[in-house]
PDB file of N, CA and C in Angstrom:
ATOM      1  N   MET A   8     -49.817   8.329   6.027  1.00  0.00           N
ATOM      2  CA  MET A   8     -51.211   8.676   6.090  1.00  0.00           C
ATOM      3  C   MET A   8     -51.325   9.914   6.971  1.00  0.00           C
ATOM      4  N   PHE A   9     -52.268  10.788   6.636  1.00  0.00           N
ATOM      5  CA  PHE A   9     -52.354  12.085   7.298  1.00  0.00           C
ATOM      6  C   PHE A   9     -53.709  12.271   7.962  1.00  0.00           C
ATOM      7  N   GLU A  10     -53.705  12.812   9.184  1.00  0.00           N
ATOM      8  CA  GLU A  10     -54.921  13.174   9.899  1.00  0.00           C
ATOM      9  C   GLU A  10     -54.907  14.681  10.023  1.00  0.00           C
ATOM     10  N   SER A  11     -55.835  15.347   9.352  1.00  0.00           N
ATOM     11  CA  SER A  11     -55.765  16.800   9.187  1.00  0.00           C
ATOM     12  C   SER A  11     -56.071  17.613  10.442  1.00  0.00           C
ATOM     13  N   GLU A  12     -56.966  17.139  11.306  1.00  0.00           N
ATOM     14  CA  GLU A  12     -57.336  17.940  12.474  1.00  0.00           C
ATOM     15  C   GLU A  12     -56.144  18.191  13.400  1.00  0.00           C
ATOM     16  N   SER A  13     -55.330  17.161  13.610  1.00  0.00           N
ATOM     17  CA  SER A  13     -54.156  17.315  14.480  1.00  0.00           C
ATOM     18  C   SER A  13     -52.859  17.463  13.676  1.00  0.00           C
ATOM     19  N   SER A  14     -52.977  17.427  12.353  1.00  0.00           N
ATOM     20  CA  SER A  14     -51.798  17.497  11.468  1.00  0.00           C
ATOM     21  C   SER A  14     -50.786  16.401  11.806  1.00  0.00           C
ATOM     22  N   THR A  15     -51.293  15.192  12.002  1.00  0.00           N
ATOM     23  CA  THR A  15     -50.449  14.074  12.396  1.00  0.00           C
ATOM     24  C   THR A  15     -50.270  13.094  11.244  1.00  0.00           C
ATOM     25  N   TYR A  16     -49.049  12.682  11.038  1.00  0.00           N
ATOM     26  CA  TYR A  16     -48.746  11.637  10.065  1.00  0.00           C
ATOM     27  C   TYR A  16     -48.652  10.305  10.795  1.00  0.00           C
ATOM     28  N   THR A  17     -49.274   9.288  10.219  1.00  0.00           N
ATOM     29  CA  THR A  17     -49.180   7.917  10.697  1.00  0.00           C
ATOM     30  C   THR A  17     -48.483   7.113   9.612  1.00  0.00           C
ATOM     31  N   TYR A  18     -47.540   6.271  10.013  1.00  0.00           N
ATOM     32  CA  TYR A  18     -46.751   5.506   9.048  1.00  0.00           C
ATOM     33  C   TYR A  18     -47.020   4.016   9.220  1.00  0.00           C
ATOM     34  N   LEU A  19     -47.247   3.336   8.110  1.00  0.00           N
ATOM     35  CA  LEU A  19     -47.432   1.889   8.086  1.00  0.00           C
ATOM     36  C   LEU A  19     -46.258   1.288   7.330  1.00  0.00           C
ATOM     37  N   LEU A  20     -45.479   0.457   8.017  1.00  0.00           N
ATOM     38  CA  LEU A  20     -44.330  -0.216   7.405  1.00  0.00           C
ATOM     39  C   LEU A  20     -44.604  -1.713   7.418  1.00  0.00           C
ATOM     40  N   ALA A  21     -44.343  -2.374   6.280  1.00  0.00           N
ATOM     41  CA  ALA A  21     -44.651  -3.803   6.189  1.00  0.00           C
ATOM     42  C   ALA A  21     -43.601  -4.547   5.390  1.00  0.00           C
ATOM     43  N   ASP A  22     -43.425  -5.805   5.731  1.00  0.00           N
ATOM     44  CA  ASP A  22     -42.587  -6.715   4.966  1.00  0.00           C
ATOM     45  C   ASP A  22     -43.488  -7.365   3.917  1.00  0.00           C
ATOM     46  N   THR A  23     -43.156  -7.192   2.663  1.00  0.00           N
ATOM     47  CA  THR A  23     -44.022  -7.690   1.587  1.00  0.00           C
ATOM     48  C   THR A  23     -44.074  -9.209   1.512  1.00  0.00           C
ATOM     49  N   GLU A  24     -43.054  -9.880   2.019  1.00  0.00           N
ATOM     50  CA  GLU A  24     -43.045 -11.349   1.974  1.00  0.00           C
ATOM     51  C   GLU A  24     -43.810 -11.970   3.135  1.00  0.00           C
ATOM     52  N   THR A  25     -43.516 -11.539   4.359  1.00  0.00           N
ATOM     53  CA  THR A  25     -44.145 -12.152   5.537  1.00  0.00           C
ATOM     54  C   THR A  25     -45.469 -11.497   5.900  1.00  0.00           C
ATOM     55  N   LYS A  26     -45.692 -10.285   5.403  1.00  0.00           N
ATOM     56  CA  LYS A  26     -46.900  -9.498   5.692  1.00  0.00           C
ATOM     57  C   LYS A  26     -46.939  -8.983   7.128  1.00  0.00           C
ATOM     58  N   GLU A  27     -45.829  -9.089   7.874  1.00  0.00           N
ATOM     59  CA  GLU A  27     -45.765  -8.491   9.204  1.00  0.00           C
ATOM     60  C   GLU A  27     -45.587  -6.990   9.050  1.00  0.00           C
ATOM     61  N   ALA A  28     -46.218  -6.233   9.973  1.00  0.00           N
ATOM     62  CA  ALA A  28     -46.188  -4.777   9.850  1.00  0.00           C
ATOM     63  C   ALA A  28     -46.111  -4.103  11.210  1.00  0.00           C
ATOM     64  N   ILE A  29     -45.700  -2.833  11.181  1.00  0.00           N
ATOM     65  CA  ILE A  29     -45.770  -1.965  12.352  1.00  0.00           C
ATOM     66  C   ILE A  29     -46.473  -0.675  11.930  1.00  0.00           C
ATOM     67  N   LEU A  30     -47.132  -0.051  12.884  1.00  0.00           N
ATOM     68  CA  LEU A  30     -47.827   1.216  12.646  1.00  0.00           C
ATOM     69  C   LEU A  30     -47.247   2.236  13.598  1.00  0.00           C
ATOM     70  N   ILE A  31     -46.861   3.384  13.068  1.00  0.00           N
ATOM     71  CA  ILE A  31     -46.206   4.420  13.864  1.00  0.00           C
ATOM     72  C   ILE A  31     -47.136   5.623  14.020  1.00  0.00           C
ATOM     73  N   ASP A  32     -47.358   6.029  15.251  1.00  0.00           N
ATOM     74  CA  ASP A  32     -48.189   7.170  15.629  1.00  0.00           C
ATOM     75  C   ASP A  32     -49.629   7.091  15.133  1.00  0.00           C
ATOM     76  N   PRO A  33     -50.348   6.018  15.481  1.00  0.00           N
ATOM     77  CA  PRO A  33     -51.757   5.926  15.092  1.00  0.00           C
ATOM     78  C   PRO A  33     -52.621   6.920  15.873  1.00  0.00           C
ATOM     79  N   VAL A  34     -53.633   7.463  15.204  1.00  0.00           N
ATOM     80  CA  VAL A  34     -54.513   8.487  15.766  1.00  0.00           C
ATOM     81  C   VAL A  34     -55.909   7.894  15.976  1.00  0.00           C
ATOM     82  N   LEU A  35     -56.533   8.206  17.103  1.00  0.00           N
ATOM     83  CA  LEU A  35     -57.838   7.648  17.434  1.00  0.00           C
ATOM     84  C   LEU A  35     -58.876   7.910  16.342  1.00  0.00           C
ATOM     85  N   GLU A  36     -58.912   9.121  15.811  1.00  0.00           N
ATOM     86  CA  GLU A  36     -59.923   9.486  14.810  1.00  0.00           C
ATOM     87  C   GLU A  36     -59.807   8.696  13.510  1.00  0.00           C
ATOM     88  N   THR A  37     -58.650   8.099  13.260  1.00  0.00           N
ATOM     89  CA  THR A  37     -58.457   7.377  11.996  1.00  0.00           C
ATOM     90  C   THR A  37     -58.269   5.870  12.191  1.00  0.00           C
ATOM     91  N   ILE A  38     -58.690   5.352  13.339  1.00  0.00           N
ATOM     92  CA  ILE A  38     -58.501   3.926  13.601  1.00  0.00           C
ATOM     93  C   ILE A  38     -59.202   3.061  12.557  1.00  0.00           C
ATOM     94  N   ASP A  39     -60.415   3.428  12.170  1.00  0.00           N
ATOM     95  CA  ASP A  39     -61.136   2.608  11.188  1.00  0.00           C
ATOM     96  C   ASP A  39     -60.432   2.629   9.838  1.00  0.00           C
ATOM     97  N   ARG A  40     -59.941   3.785   9.417  1.00  0.00           N
ATOM     98  CA  ARG A  40     -59.181   3.883   8.162  1.00  0.00           C
ATOM     99  C   ARG A  40     -57.944   2.992   8.222  1.00  0.00           C
ATOM    100  N   ASP A  41     -57.216   3.073   9.332  1.00  0.00           N
ATOM    101  CA  ASP A  41     -55.970   2.324   9.460  1.00  0.00           C
ATOM    102  C   ASP A  41     -56.222   0.814   9.480  1.00  0.00           C
ATOM    103  N   LEU A  42     -57.214   0.379  10.256  1.00  0.00           N
ATOM    104  CA  LEU A  42     -57.520  -1.054  10.325  1.00  0.00           C
ATOM    105  C   LEU A  42     -58.040  -1.577   8.989  1.00  0.00           C
ATOM    106  N   LYS A  43     -58.794  -0.762   8.275  1.00  0.00           N
ATOM    107  CA  LYS A  43     -59.298  -1.161   6.959  1.00  0.00           C
ATOM    108  C   LYS A  43     -58.131  -1.386   5.997  1.00  0.00           C
ATOM    109  N   LEU A  44     -57.174  -0.472   5.985  1.00  0.00           N
ATOM    110  CA  LEU A  44     -56.019  -0.600   5.097  1.00  0.00           C
ATOM    111  C   LEU A  44     -55.190  -1.829   5.458  1.00  0.00           C
ATOM    112  N   ILE A  45     -54.960  -2.043   6.742  1.00  0.00           N
ATOM    113  CA  ILE A  45     -54.199  -3.209   7.198  1.00  0.00           C
ATOM    114  C   ILE A  45     -54.887  -4.496   6.742  1.00  0.00           C
ATOM    115  N   HIS A  46     -56.213  -4.536   6.872  1.00  0.00           N
ATOM    116  CA  HIS A  46     -56.983  -5.709   6.442  1.00  0.00           C
ATOM    117  C   HIS A  46     -56.925  -5.872   4.921  1.00  0.00           C
ATOM    118  N   GLU A  47     -57.135  -4.777   4.175  1.00  0.00           N
ATOM    119  CA  GLU A  47     -57.118  -4.844   2.708  1.00  0.00           C
ATOM    120  C   GLU A  47     -55.776  -5.335   2.169  1.00  0.00           C
ATOM    121  N   LEU A  48     -54.703  -4.969   2.846  1.00  0.00           N
ATOM    122  CA  LEU A  48     -53.366  -5.379   2.415  1.00  0.00           C
ATOM    123  C   LEU A  48     -52.983  -6.760   2.935  1.00  0.00           C
ATOM    124  N   GLY A  49     -53.836  -7.339   3.767  1.00  0.00           N
ATOM    125  CA  GLY A  49     -53.567  -8.672   4.309  1.00  0.00           C
ATOM    126  C   GLY A  49     -52.402  -8.702   5.277  1.00  0.00           C
ATOM    127  N   LEU A  50     -52.221  -7.616   6.027  1.00  0.00           N
ATOM    128  CA  LEU A  50     -51.070  -7.505   6.923  1.00  0.00           C
ATOM    129  C   LEU A  50     -51.379  -8.037   8.313  1.00  0.00           C
ATOM    130  N   ASN A  51     -50.320  -8.469   8.991  1.00  0.00           N
ATOM    131  CA  ASN A  51     -50.372  -8.897  10.379  1.00  0.00           C
ATOM    132  C   ASN A  51     -49.657  -7.836  11.195  1.00  0.00           C
ATOM    133  N   LEU A  52     -50.424  -6.937  11.811  1.00  0.00           N
ATOM    134  CA  LEU A  52     -49.838  -5.844  12.575  1.00  0.00           C
ATOM    135  C   LEU A  52     -49.273  -6.379  13.877  1.00  0.00           C
ATOM    136  N   LYS A  53     -47.955  -6.222  14.060  1.00  0.00           N
ATOM    137  CA  LYS A  53     -47.267  -6.749  15.238  1.00  0.00           C
ATOM    138  C   LYS A  53     -47.159  -5.721  16.357  1.00  0.00           C
ATOM    139  N   VAL A  54     -46.809  -4.467  15.989  1.00  0.00           N
ATOM    140  CA  VAL A  54     -46.550  -3.436  16.996  1.00  0.00           C
ATOM    141  C   VAL A  54     -47.123  -2.102  16.525  1.00  0.00           C
ATOM    142  N   ALA A  55     -47.767  -1.384  17.455  1.00  0.00           N
ATOM    143  CA  ALA A  55     -48.178   0.003  17.237  1.00  0.00           C
ATOM    144  C   ALA A  55     -47.239   0.856  18.088  1.00  0.00           C
ATOM    145  N   VAL A  56     -46.488   1.732  17.429  1.00  0.00           N
ATOM    146  CA  VAL A  56     -45.445   2.512  18.083  1.00  0.00           C
ATOM    147  C   VAL A  56     -45.878   3.965  18.208  1.00  0.00           C
ATOM    148  N   ASN A  57     -45.714   4.522  19.391  1.00  0.00           N
ATOM    149  CA  ASN A  57     -45.897   5.961  19.576  1.00  0.00           C
ATOM    150  C   ASN A  57     -44.512   6.559  19.768  1.00  0.00           C
ATOM    151  N   THR A  58     -44.191   7.549  18.960  1.00  0.00           N
ATOM    152  CA  THR A  58     -42.853   8.129  19.017  1.00  0.00           C
ATOM    153  C   THR A  58     -42.656   8.999  20.251  1.00  0.00           C
ATOM    154  N   HIS A  59     -43.749   9.482  20.840  1.00  0.00           N
ATOM    155  CA  HIS A  59     -43.706  10.294  22.052  1.00  0.00           C
ATOM    156  C   HIS A  59     -45.135  10.454  22.563  1.00  0.00           C
ATOM    157  N   CYS A  60     -45.292  11.001  23.760  1.00  0.00           N
ATOM    158  CA  CYS A  60     -46.639  11.309  24.252  1.00  0.00           C
ATOM    159  C   CYS A  60     -47.157  12.479  23.442  1.00  0.00           C
ATOM    160  N   HIS A  61     -48.378  12.384  22.976  1.00  0.00           N
ATOM    161  CA  HIS A  61     -48.920  13.383  22.060  1.00  0.00           C
ATOM    162  C   HIS A  61     -49.906  14.301  22.768  1.00  0.00           C
ATOM    163  N   ALA A  62     -49.586  15.597  22.775  1.00  0.00           N
ATOM    164  CA  ALA A  62     -50.507  16.587  23.318  1.00  0.00           C
ATOM    165  C   ALA A  62     -51.508  17.022  22.251  1.00  0.00           C
ATOM    166  N   ASP A  63     -51.190  16.747  20.986  1.00  0.00           N
ATOM    167  CA  ASP A  63     -52.017  17.230  19.881  1.00  0.00           C
ATOM    168  C   ASP A  63     -53.097  16.253  19.442  1.00  0.00           C
ATOM    169  N   HIS A  64     -53.023  15.011  19.888  1.00  0.00           N
ATOM    170  CA  HIS A  64     -54.052  14.029  19.542  1.00  0.00           C
ATOM    171  C   HIS A  64     -54.013  12.857  20.512  1.00  0.00           C
ATOM    172  N   ILE A  65     -55.067  12.047  20.463  1.00  0.00           N
ATOM    173  CA  ILE A  65     -55.137  10.838  21.276  1.00  0.00           C
ATOM    174  C   ILE A  65     -54.749   9.658  20.406  1.00  0.00           C
ATOM    175  N   THR A  66     -53.841   8.859  20.894  1.00  0.00           N
ATOM    176  CA  THR A  66     -53.396   7.679  20.161  1.00  0.00           C
ATOM    177  C   THR A  66     -54.513   6.640  20.095  1.00  0.00           C
ATOM    178  N   SER A  67     -54.508   5.850  19.041  1.00  0.00           N
ATOM    179  CA  SER A  67     -55.501   4.776  18.920  1.00  0.00           C
ATOM    180  C   SER A  67     -54.944   3.428  19.373  1.00  0.00           C
ATOM    181  N   THR A  68     -53.739   3.424  19.907  1.00  0.00           N
ATOM    182  CA  THR A  68     -53.084   2.166  20.258  1.00  0.00           C
ATOM    183  C   THR A  68     -53.906   1.317  21.226  1.00  0.00           C
ATOM    184  N   GLY A  69     -54.445   1.909  22.277  1.00  0.00           N
ATOM    185  CA  GLY A  69     -55.213   1.141  23.262  1.00  0.00           C
ATOM    186  C   GLY A  69     -56.425   0.467  22.653  1.00  0.00           C
ATOM    187  N   LEU A  70     -57.205   1.199  21.879  1.00  0.00           N
ATOM    188  CA  LEU A  70     -58.384   0.630  21.229  1.00  0.00           C
ATOM    189  C   LEU A  70     -57.984  -0.381  20.161  1.00  0.00           C
ATOM    190  N   MET A  71     -56.901  -0.104  19.449  1.00  0.00           N
ATOM    191  CA  MET A  71     -56.439  -1.010  18.412  1.00  0.00           C
ATOM    192  C   MET A  71     -56.038  -2.360  19.017  1.00  0.00           C
ATOM    193  N   LYS A  72     -55.427  -2.336  20.204  1.00  0.00           N
ATOM    194  CA  LYS A  72     -55.046  -3.577  20.880  1.00  0.00           C
ATOM    195  C   LYS A  72     -56.275  -4.412  21.239  1.00  0.00           C
ATOM    196  N   LYS A  73     -57.401  -3.752  21.511  1.00  0.00           N
ATOM    197  CA  LYS A  73     -58.640  -4.477  21.811  1.00  0.00           C
ATOM    198  C   LYS A  73     -59.228  -5.119  20.559  1.00  0.00           C
ATOM    199  N   ARG A  74     -58.941  -4.540  19.399  1.00  0.00           N
ATOM    200  CA  ARG A  74     -59.496  -5.048  18.138  1.00  0.00           C
ATOM    201  C   ARG A  74     -58.582  -6.055  17.437  1.00  0.00           C
ATOM    202  N   LEU A  75     -57.292  -6.007  17.720  1.00  0.00           N
ATOM    203  CA  LEU A  75     -56.332  -6.902  17.066  1.00  0.00           C
ATOM    204  C   LEU A  75     -55.630  -7.763  18.110  1.00  0.00           C
ATOM    205  N   VAL A  76     -55.990  -9.009  18.171  1.00  0.00           N
ATOM    206  CA  VAL A  76     -55.409  -9.935  19.138  1.00  0.00           C
ATOM    207  C   VAL A  76     -53.901 -10.050  18.904  1.00  0.00           C
ATOM    208  N   GLY A  77     -53.139  -9.927  19.980  1.00  0.00           N
ATOM    209  CA  GLY A  77     -51.695 -10.096  19.899  1.00  0.00           C
ATOM    210  C   GLY A  77     -50.910  -8.829  19.581  1.00  0.00           C
ATOM    211  N   LEU A  78     -51.605  -7.737  19.281  1.00  0.00           N
ATOM    212  CA  LEU A  78     -50.910  -6.478  18.987  1.00  0.00           C
ATOM    213  C   LEU A  78     -50.206  -5.973  20.235  1.00  0.00           C
ATOM    214  N   LYS A  79     -48.977  -5.524  20.076  1.00  0.00           N
ATOM    215  CA  LYS A  79     -48.197  -4.940  21.163  1.00  0.00           C
ATOM    216  C   LYS A  79     -48.068  -3.439  20.943  1.00  0.00           C
ATOM    217  N   SER A  80     -47.966  -2.699  22.031  1.00  0.00           N
ATOM    218  CA  SER A  80     -47.736  -1.254  21.959  1.00  0.00           C
ATOM    219  C   SER A  80     -46.294  -0.964  22.356  1.00  0.00           C
ATOM    220  N   ALA A  81     -45.754   0.144  21.840  1.00  0.00           N
ATOM    221  CA  ALA A  81     -44.371   0.517  22.168  1.00  0.00           C
ATOM    222  C   ALA A  81     -44.249   2.034  22.262  1.00  0.00           C
ATOM    223  N   ILE A  82     -43.404   2.472  23.190  1.00  0.00           N
ATOM    224  CA  ILE A  82     -43.087   3.887  23.357  1.00  0.00           C
ATOM    225  C   ILE A  82     -41.771   3.975  24.140  1.00  0.00           C
ATOM    226  N   SER A  83     -41.150   5.132  24.125  1.00  0.00           N
ATOM    227  CA  SER A  83     -39.912   5.348  24.879  1.00  0.00           C
ATOM    228  C   SER A  83     -40.152   5.135  26.368  1.00  0.00           C
ATOM    229  N   LYS A  84     -39.220   4.486  27.024  1.00  0.00           N
ATOM    230  CA  LYS A  84     -39.344   4.284  28.464  1.00  0.00           C
ATOM    231  C   LYS A  84     -39.248   5.607  29.223  1.00  0.00           C
ATOM    232  N   PHE A  85     -38.716   6.638  28.579  1.00  0.00           N
ATOM    233  CA  PHE A  85     -38.581   7.946  29.217  1.00  0.00           C
ATOM    234  C   PHE A  85     -39.831   8.809  29.070  1.00  0.00           C
ATOM    235  N   SER A  86     -40.833   8.306  28.356  1.00  0.00           N
ATOM    236  CA  SER A  86     -42.050   9.094  28.108  1.00  0.00           C
ATOM    237  C   SER A  86     -42.946   9.185  29.335  1.00  0.00           C
ATOM    238  N   GLY A  87     -42.813   8.223  30.237  1.00  0.00           N
ATOM    239  CA  GLY A  87     -43.704   8.171  31.384  1.00  0.00           C
ATOM    240  C   GLY A  87     -45.001   7.433  31.086  1.00  0.00           C
ATOM    241  N   ALA A  88     -45.197   7.040  29.838  1.00  0.00           N
ATOM    242  CA  ALA A  88     -46.405   6.308  29.437  1.00  0.00           C
ATOM    243  C   ALA A  88     -46.185   4.809  29.625  1.00  0.00           C
ATOM    244  N   SER A  89     -47.281   4.067  29.659  1.00  0.00           N
ATOM    245  CA  SER A  89     -47.168   2.617  29.769  1.00  0.00           C
ATOM    246  C   SER A  89     -47.370   1.984  28.399  1.00  0.00           C
ATOM    247  N   ALA A  90     -46.685   0.890  28.165  1.00  0.00           N
ATOM    248  CA  ALA A  90     -46.772   0.151  26.904  1.00  0.00           C
ATOM    249  C   ALA A  90     -46.219  -1.243  27.134  1.00  0.00           C
ATOM    250  N   ASP A  91     -46.484  -2.125  26.178  1.00  0.00           N
ATOM    251  CA  ASP A  91     -45.952  -3.486  26.269  1.00  0.00           C
ATOM    252  C   ASP A  91     -44.438  -3.503  26.086  1.00  0.00           C
ATOM    253  N   ILE A  92     -43.949  -2.610  25.233  1.00  0.00           N
ATOM    254  CA  ILE A  92     -42.524  -2.522  24.931  1.00  0.00           C
ATOM    255  C   ILE A  92     -42.061  -1.112  25.269  1.00  0.00           C
ATOM    256  N   LEU A  93     -41.132  -0.997  26.203  1.00  0.00           N
ATOM    257  CA  LEU A  93     -40.567   0.303  26.555  1.00  0.00           C
ATOM    258  C   LEU A  93     -39.200   0.405  25.905  1.00  0.00           C
ATOM    259  N   LEU A  94     -39.085   1.338  24.984  1.00  0.00           N
ATOM    260  CA  LEU A  94     -37.888   1.453  24.147  1.00  0.00           C
ATOM    261  C   LEU A  94     -36.838   2.381  24.735  1.00  0.00           C
ATOM    262  N   SER A  95     -35.581   2.025  24.508  1.00  0.00           N
ATOM    263  CA  SER A  95     -34.437   2.866  24.852  1.00  0.00           C
ATOM    264  C   SER A  95     -33.704   3.212  23.567  1.00  0.00           C
ATOM    265  N   GLU A  96     -32.856   4.221  23.633  1.00  0.00           N
ATOM    266  CA  GLU A  96     -32.079   4.612  22.460  1.00  0.00           C
ATOM    267  C   GLU A  96     -31.318   3.408  21.919  1.00  0.00           C
ATOM    268  N   GLY A  97     -31.413   3.198  20.618  1.00  0.00           N
ATOM    269  CA  GLY A  97     -30.711   2.104  19.971  1.00  0.00           C
ATOM    270  C   GLY A  97     -31.522   0.819  19.857  1.00  0.00           C
ATOM    271  N   ASP A  98     -32.651   0.730  20.569  1.00  0.00           N
ATOM    272  CA  ASP A  98     -33.503  -0.457  20.455  1.00  0.00           C
ATOM    273  C   ASP A  98     -34.058  -0.565  19.041  1.00  0.00           C
ATOM    274  N   LYS A  99     -34.327  -1.785  18.640  1.00  0.00           N
ATOM    275  CA  LYS A  99     -34.854  -2.049  17.303  1.00  0.00           C
ATOM    276  C   LYS A  99     -36.149  -2.836  17.403  1.00  0.00           C
ATOM    277  N   ILE A 100     -37.041  -2.558  16.470  1.00  0.00           N
ATOM    278  CA  ILE A 100     -38.296  -3.297  16.386  1.00  0.00           C
ATOM    279  C   ILE A 100     -38.234  -4.128  15.104  1.00  0.00           C
ATOM    280  N   THR A 101     -38.424  -5.426  15.263  1.00  0.00           N
ATOM    281  CA  THR A 101     -38.333  -6.337  14.120  1.00  0.00           C
ATOM    282  C   THR A 101     -39.726  -6.659  13.598  1.00  0.00           C
ATOM    283  N   PHE A 102     -39.872  -6.628  12.278  1.00  0.00           N
ATOM    284  CA  PHE A 102     -41.097  -7.088  11.617  1.00  0.00           C
ATOM    285  C   PHE A 102     -40.677  -7.720  10.306  1.00  0.00           C
ATOM    286  N   GLY A 103     -41.070  -8.976  10.120  1.00  0.00           N
ATOM    287  CA  GLY A 103     -40.619  -9.711   8.938  1.00  0.00           C
ATOM    288  C   GLY A 103     -39.110  -9.797   8.933  1.00  0.00           C
ATOM    289  N   LYS A 104     -38.504  -9.462   7.798  1.00  0.00           N
ATOM    290  CA  LYS A 104     -37.037  -9.493   7.662  1.00  0.00           C
ATOM    291  C   LYS A 104     -36.408  -8.154   8.020  1.00  0.00           C
ATOM    292  N   HIS A 105     -37.215  -7.214   8.459  1.00  0.00           N
ATOM    293  CA  HIS A 105     -36.729  -5.857   8.722  1.00  0.00           C
ATOM    294  C   HIS A 105     -36.493  -5.631  10.196  1.00  0.00           C
ATOM    295  N   VAL A 106     -35.519  -4.769  10.489  1.00  0.00           N
ATOM    296  CA  VAL A 106     -35.207  -4.383  11.854  1.00  0.00           C
ATOM    297  C   VAL A 106     -35.215  -2.881  11.928  1.00  0.00           C
TER     298      VAL A 106
END
């Protein structure tokens, strides 16, 4: 999914059997679009991942966590940002049968 103002791509990955999903690089301006799609597809969003601290846009992860009970946030531990999951090189995020 693309957000044109910041030229940011957001990726939604889901397991078709369990309906567990992760969202990568969510953007604040498109939170309603993203949540609508997640709801329409009947997905259970487990983790919102930021690949790095973004100077070009504001992440929607914080607001999304307020709207989706149980959602966890993730980012590199070297980013200096805070999140529920601090990732290191080689770490894996599991959703459904996928790693």
